[in-house]
XYZ file of C-alpha atoms in Angstrom:
451
model
C 30.168 47.876 -13.966
C 30.790 48.225 -10.300
C 32.593 45.594 -8.464
C 35.405 45.058 -6.035
C 37.001 41.877 -7.154
C 37.366 38.895 -4.984
C 40.646 39.885 -3.450
C 42.397 43.019 -2.373
C 44.266 43.424 -5.664
C 41.101 44.137 -7.592
C 39.193 47.390 -7.851
C 35.639 48.468 -8.176
C 34.039 50.999 -10.386
C 33.717 53.915 -8.110
C 36.575 54.348 -5.683
C 40.310 54.144 -6.042
C 41.671 52.151 -8.912
C 44.269 50.692 -6.611
C 42.254 48.780 -4.087
C 44.880 46.110 -4.154
C 47.011 47.969 -1.698
C 44.308 47.967 0.908
C 42.566 50.603 2.933
C 45.075 53.477 2.694
C 44.362 53.842 -1.015
C 40.617 53.842 -0.807
C 39.125 56.795 -2.500
C 42.254 58.839 -2.108
C 41.694 59.293 1.598
C 45.060 58.082 2.894
C 45.596 59.148 6.454
C 42.004 60.271 6.913
C 39.243 58.713 8.964
C 35.940 58.107 7.257
C 32.652 59.153 8.787
C 29.218 58.007 7.761
C 28.727 60.554 4.960
C 32.133 60.138 3.297
C 31.998 56.370 3.701
C 28.557 56.304 2.076
C 29.896 58.405 -0.811
C 32.625 55.843 -1.449
C 30.202 52.935 -1.166
C 27.785 54.604 -3.609
C 30.746 54.924 -5.961
C 31.369 51.186 -5.637
C 27.774 50.254 -6.449
C 26.818 52.732 -9.175
C 28.418 52.239 -12.569
C 27.883 53.111 -16.224
C 26.261 49.740 -16.858
C 23.092 51.346 -15.553
C 23.074 53.471 -18.736
C 21.964 50.441 -20.747
C 20.503 47.990 -18.218
C 16.970 49.492 -18.299
C 16.722 48.541 -21.968
C 18.019 44.991 -21.429
C 15.728 44.427 -18.438
C 12.694 45.789 -20.255
C 13.434 43.579 -23.243
C 13.296 40.573 -20.900
C 10.310 41.491 -18.724
C 8.522 44.524 -20.179
C 7.153 46.953 -17.564
C 7.459 44.130 -14.995
C 11.211 44.774 -15.066
C 10.396 47.264 -12.289
C 9.647 44.222 -10.120
C 13.089 42.785 -10.912
C 14.768 46.081 -9.933
C 12.799 46.222 -6.678
C 13.405 42.566 -5.918
C 17.161 42.894 -6.345
C 17.152 45.927 -4.079
C 15.435 43.876 -1.375
C 17.902 41.025 -1.903
C 20.774 43.511 -1.661
C 19.887 44.454 1.919
C 21.167 41.268 3.630
C 24.131 41.095 1.222
C 25.158 44.673 1.971
C 24.695 44.230 5.721
C 26.691 40.990 5.662
C 29.705 42.608 4.054
C 29.396 45.553 6.428
C 29.448 43.084 9.347
C 32.494 41.335 7.897
C 34.250 44.674 7.483
C 33.436 45.640 11.057
C 34.848 42.355 12.367
C 37.907 42.238 10.079
C 38.786 45.878 9.249
C 40.740 45.959 6.001
C 40.282 42.211 5.812
C 41.267 41.763 2.142
C 37.970 41.120 0.420
C 36.117 38.047 -0.753
C 39.190 35.935 -1.581
C 40.630 36.475 1.889
C 37.339 35.564 3.559
C 36.912 32.561 1.281
C 40.451 31.422 2.089
C 39.798 31.751 5.828
C 36.533 29.838 5.601
C 37.092 27.210 2.907
C 40.803 27.110 2.093
C 43.128 28.279 -0.665
C 41.551 26.191 -3.425
C 38.160 27.865 -2.933
C 39.884 31.236 -2.824
C 41.559 30.498 -6.160
C 38.191 29.616 -7.709
C 36.765 32.950 -6.538
C 39.807 34.692 -8.005
C 39.314 32.982 -11.368
C 35.628 33.899 -11.419
C 36.510 37.546 -11.271
C 39.702 37.512 -13.348
C 38.220 35.691 -16.327
C 35.013 37.733 -16.280
C 36.975 40.962 -16.779
C 37.337 40.679 -20.595
C 33.569 40.432 -21.073
C 32.988 43.109 -18.444
C 35.379 45.694 -19.900
C 34.103 45.073 -23.424
C 30.543 45.582 -22.200
C 31.552 48.777 -20.416
C 33.297 50.105 -23.513
C 30.316 49.293 -25.724
C 27.950 51.086 -23.315
C 29.846 54.361 -23.659
C 30.413 53.834 -27.378
C 26.698 53.405 -28.091
C 25.928 56.774 -26.520
C 28.718 58.426 -28.508
C 27.740 56.819 -31.804
C 24.105 57.796 -31.254
C 25.126 61.407 -30.680
C 27.319 61.322 -33.806
C 24.848 59.190 -35.808
C 27.739 56.933 -36.826
C 25.945 53.570 -36.644
C 27.197 50.155 -35.468
C 30.588 50.634 -37.127
C 31.100 53.823 -35.183
C 30.105 52.061 -31.967
C 32.773 49.397 -32.403
C 35.391 51.957 -33.420
C 34.785 54.033 -30.299
C 34.754 50.916 -28.098
C 38.088 49.648 -29.434
C 39.650 53.101 -29.077
C 38.386 53.334 -25.511
C 39.802 49.896 -24.643
C 43.137 50.709 -26.284
C 43.328 53.991 -24.378
C 42.589 52.225 -21.097
C 45.242 49.536 -21.621
C 47.682 52.212 -22.778
C 47.032 54.367 -19.723
C 47.591 51.408 -17.417
C 50.783 50.424 -19.234
C 52.070 53.959 -18.766
C 51.236 53.725 -15.094
C 48.470 56.300 -15.276
C 45.687 55.619 -12.764
C 42.601 57.617 -11.989
C 42.701 59.049 -8.497
C 40.076 58.120 -5.971
C 38.783 61.706 -5.962
C 38.386 61.694 -9.758
C 36.526 58.405 -9.540
C 34.190 59.974 -7.003
C 33.657 62.902 -9.376
C 32.716 60.482 -12.141
C 30.332 58.685 -9.799
C 28.799 62.029 -8.850
C 28.367 62.810 -12.547
C 26.520 59.528 -13.065
C 24.259 60.150 -10.050
C 23.512 63.676 -11.288
C 22.651 62.347 -14.768
C 20.253 59.820 -13.267
C 18.573 62.453 -11.098
C 18.195 64.916 -13.985
C 16.893 62.201 -16.296
C 14.310 61.006 -13.786
C 13.125 64.532 -12.945
C 12.981 65.553 -16.600
C 11.004 62.470 -17.611
C 8.686 62.114 -14.610
C 6.008 64.559 -15.899
C 5.687 62.387 -19.014
C 4.772 59.175 -17.171
C 1.767 57.418 -18.693
C -0.131 54.640 -16.963
C -0.915 53.080 -20.354
C 2.780 52.323 -20.809
C 2.599 49.789 -17.975
C 0.146 47.563 -19.845
C 0.481 44.756 -20.564
C 2.558 44.534 -17.389
C 4.052 41.077 -18.031
C 4.217 40.633 -21.811
C 6.734 37.809 -21.412
C 5.171 36.236 -18.332
C 6.533 36.280 -14.796
C 9.483 34.137 -15.894
C 10.697 37.245 -17.701
C 11.192 38.953 -14.325
C 13.656 36.257 -13.294
C 15.362 36.551 -16.676
C 15.678 40.309 -16.165
C 17.190 39.783 -12.709
C 19.975 37.744 -14.271
C 21.292 40.736 -16.212
C 20.374 43.386 -13.631
C 22.742 41.848 -11.078
C 25.409 43.694 -13.090
C 24.141 46.847 -11.322
C 24.003 45.338 -7.838
C 27.515 44.101 -7.218
C 30.040 46.080 -5.229
C 28.668 45.695 -1.704
C 31.804 43.910 -0.559
C 33.507 47.291 -0.929
C 32.570 47.638 2.752
C 35.171 45.011 3.663
C 37.850 46.997 1.788
C 36.842 50.374 3.226
C 36.366 49.166 6.780
C 39.936 49.948 7.812
C 39.370 53.616 6.940
C 36.539 54.068 9.441
C 37.459 55.362 12.858
C 34.577 53.383 14.359
C 33.747 50.693 11.791
C 31.434 48.720 14.075
C 29.126 51.733 14.369
C 29.674 53.847 11.249
C 30.123 51.195 8.553
C 26.609 49.717 8.938
C 25.162 53.252 8.965
C 27.046 54.155 5.794
C 25.824 50.938 4.198
C 22.190 51.689 5.048
C 22.567 55.204 3.629
C 24.072 53.747 0.462
C 21.166 51.337 0.132
C 18.731 54.256 0.372
C 20.567 56.373 -2.226
C 21.161 53.552 -4.714
C 17.632 52.236 -4.250
C 16.067 55.637 -4.930
C 18.158 56.179 -8.064
C 17.603 52.697 -9.459
C 13.856 52.570 -8.817
C 13.364 56.088 -10.149
C 15.176 55.153 -13.329
C 13.278 51.865 -13.706
C 9.831 53.460 -13.263
C 10.475 56.402 -15.570
C 12.059 54.224 -18.257
C 9.042 51.929 -18.384
C 6.397 54.622 -17.813
C 7.787 57.234 -20.212
C 9.394 55.273 -23.036
C 6.856 52.440 -23.144
C 7.686 49.952 -25.880
C 10.740 51.973 -26.931
C 12.388 51.133 -23.612
C 13.184 47.650 -24.927
C 14.597 48.963 -28.204
C 16.542 52.145 -27.518
C 20.295 51.588 -27.062
C 20.457 54.895 -25.162
C 17.471 55.040 -22.787
C 19.050 57.686 -20.568
C 19.458 60.025 -23.548
C 15.783 59.608 -24.399
C 14.764 60.438 -20.841
C 17.051 63.485 -20.757
C 15.647 64.616 -24.102
C 12.252 65.135 -22.442
C 13.705 68.029 -20.452
C 16.820 69.129 -22.345
C 15.766 68.651 -25.951
C 18.408 67.911 -28.625
C 21.181 68.987 -26.235
C 20.646 65.670 -24.403
C 22.530 63.734 -27.093
C 25.975 65.394 -26.855
C 25.676 65.776 -23.068
C 24.887 62.088 -22.585
C 27.537 61.036 -25.104
C 30.340 62.980 -23.439
C 29.300 61.864 -19.971
C 28.993 58.219 -21.036
C 32.459 58.069 -22.560
C 34.082 59.516 -19.425
C 32.099 57.199 -17.166
C 32.929 54.163 -19.284
C 36.625 55.051 -19.459
C 36.741 55.361 -15.677
C 35.100 51.961 -15.191
C 37.141 50.170 -17.861
C 40.418 51.711 -16.661
C 39.637 50.612 -13.113
C 38.724 47.053 -14.058
C 41.872 46.665 -16.178
C 44.064 47.970 -13.372
C 42.530 45.538 -10.921
C 42.749 42.590 -13.309
C 46.446 43.280 -13.871
C 47.216 43.199 -10.162
C 44.917 40.272 -9.456
C 46.597 38.280 -12.239
C 49.992 38.752 -10.625
C 48.552 37.671 -7.272
C 46.959 34.541 -8.765
C 50.235 33.706 -10.530
C 52.273 34.046 -7.326
C 49.739 31.972 -5.400
C 50.064 29.122 -7.900
C 46.449 29.550 -8.982
C 47.308 29.868 -12.699
C 49.023 27.268 -14.911
C 52.610 28.197 -15.743
C 52.056 29.521 -19.310
C 49.213 31.783 -18.167
C 51.120 32.754 -15.026
C 54.010 33.965 -17.168
C 51.676 36.051 -19.328
C 49.863 37.365 -16.263
C 53.126 38.820 -14.953
C 54.250 40.379 -18.250
C 53.907 44.048 -19.162
C 52.674 45.321 -15.793
C 50.319 42.356 -15.695
C 48.453 43.620 -18.765
C 49.481 41.144 -21.473
C 47.100 38.339 -20.490
C 44.046 40.614 -19.856
C 44.727 42.349 -23.202
C 44.967 39.031 -25.038
C 41.792 37.726 -23.423
C 39.963 40.961 -24.217
C 41.075 40.805 -27.863
C 39.860 37.190 -28.038
C 36.533 38.254 -26.516
C 36.150 40.960 -29.165
C 36.780 38.444 -31.955
C 34.275 35.957 -30.523
C 31.701 38.707 -29.993
C 31.996 39.937 -33.583
C 32.139 36.494 -35.211
C 29.111 35.175 -33.317
C 27.233 38.520 -33.291
C 26.957 38.576 -29.512
C 25.374 41.634 -27.933
C 25.588 43.589 -24.714
C 22.970 41.323 -23.169
C 25.205 38.262 -23.559
C 28.330 40.054 -22.311
C 26.576 41.443 -19.248
C 24.847 38.177 -18.380
C 28.137 36.331 -18.615
C 29.808 38.834 -16.308
C 26.824 38.910 -13.937
C 26.881 35.112 -13.529
C 30.558 35.178 -12.509
C 30.162 38.131 -10.164
C 27.087 36.596 -8.555
C 29.159 33.481 -7.896
C 31.883 35.577 -6.232
C 29.286 37.370 -4.081
C 27.751 34.049 -3.067
C 31.193 32.795 -2.010
C 31.722 35.856 0.177
C 28.315 35.546 1.816
C 28.836 31.826 2.420
C 32.193 32.558 4.044
C 30.461 35.063 6.323
C 28.268 32.319 7.744
C 31.442 30.758 9.175
C 32.592 33.893 10.995
C 29.542 35.854 12.090
C 27.386 34.972 15.062
C 23.859 35.613 16.307
C 21.613 37.797 14.209
C 24.431 38.732 11.854
C 25.028 35.083 11.040
C 21.360 34.634 10.125
C 21.633 37.714 7.947
C 24.601 36.096 6.194
C 22.584 32.883 5.738
C 19.772 34.911 4.134
C 22.294 36.774 1.949
C 23.753 33.475 0.764
C 20.315 32.071 -0.024
C 19.215 35.203 -1.863
C 22.427 35.324 -3.903
C 21.922 31.698 -4.878
C 18.429 32.671 -6.086
C 20.015 35.357 -8.281
C 22.546 32.793 -9.502
C 19.678 30.506 -10.491
C 18.124 33.342 -12.496
C 21.279 33.423 -14.644
C 20.068 30.208 -16.254
C 22.309 28.793 -18.979
C 24.955 31.422 -18.221
C 25.825 29.457 -15.063
C 27.822 27.242 -17.400
C 30.471 30.001 -17.518
C 31.339 30.146 -13.777
C 30.963 26.340 -13.605
C 33.598 25.829 -16.321
C 35.861 28.532 -14.891
C 35.599 27.010 -11.419
C 36.461 23.549 -12.736
C 39.495 24.866 -14.594
C 40.647 26.766 -11.506
C 40.367 23.612 -9.405
C 42.503 21.473 -11.719
C 45.044 24.197 -12.547
C 46.601 24.827 -9.130
C 50.354 24.372 -8.841
C 53.059 25.124 -6.280
C 52.984 28.835 -5.366
C 55.868 31.013 -6.495
C 57.756 33.043 -3.887
C 55.988 36.421 -3.590
C 57.827 39.417 -4.981
C 57.165 41.354 -1.809
C 57.141 39.780 1.653
C 53.941 41.597 2.571
C 52.155 41.185 -0.729
C 48.498 40.278 -1.068
C 49.536 36.730 -1.905
C 51.329 36.351 1.405
C 48.337 37.742 3.281
C 45.858 35.443 1.510
C 47.894 32.245 1.837
C 48.764 32.909 5.455
C 45.083 33.354 6.265
C 43.978 30.230 4.392
C 43.412 26.848 5.893
C 45.534 23.945 4.541
């Protein structure tokens, strides 16, 4: 789960949990100037997330071995998206993220819609992240579905409690967690590679080529976060030169890790790839034996806690910003401001848990719901870029917008979620409240927006 929400007050999965305050907080590098290598490390942290621990299974269930095509296709589609946000960051260093760009390009109402898309996708996203880590723990402990839900609820409670107490993970610790995830992926791929079998790739498209598009709808969960470039841009000494280079390096690293994982999952696990709730553990087991289970379980719970804690922190701050901007109806605005901004996200998360249990929803549904909303936010940012960029960069932004719309289309029926959220955001605007701080994110966003 790796995403920088639509406005400055929302974090991603890999860097600082406090991206709301802008560039000085990014990755714990206040007062420092980023070069290509350090900037790429932070961008990798924004893109990689613990969702990748379960996505190979969900993608394989949709497309079989052809899920590799979906992974590769999304990597190709990510190139213009990543370069577009790098270009935006270079032009508007520390520019405030997707909501700020959307406000500049299309006005405050469109910015509010983008804010709602992220804010109301958080409950499904954090529950999915908690369940990912919990499945690895329950598999290691052999505690079954009941154990999975118990661990997930404990993890969510701990994350809300930590945020209420004002405890935030530092940018450096987030980078350590991202490094741990990258190391796990590398070890898993290297351990499993000798066991690749060509026979496991046949039949290649057991669900037809439409399954590849269906797989792309859930895999987008692993490909958000590129707009982190617009948040980090203010930290680069020479953003126009170094930010695009860091972005290209990030594309190479993330692409290698994702494709390596996709190929080994399909080629080593075969039919089990669509059934195993812990595919990374099974890959690690090829090289580490039984020790893979506790190692993967411990790593997964730390990675999931980092992601969930970050998302909750960002949702709390984004909720306050939306309330001050008049983008939430008064009852929700009051809740969004209560208890460090945590009361409304906690209530929505609890409601999501109840709905998930009552209707027996799975990780696939939660991730597809979140992916549809985040794809809509990304599309809004790319569309805004077409209004600001010129020449070749503008055509890159046009391609990024078109490609993101293709991904949106692959979400199928789940597009109903961002459609309903967008409609509610449009009809729920009211008069903005005076900002608590004269230089708050709300002031910056509304001052940049068109009437």
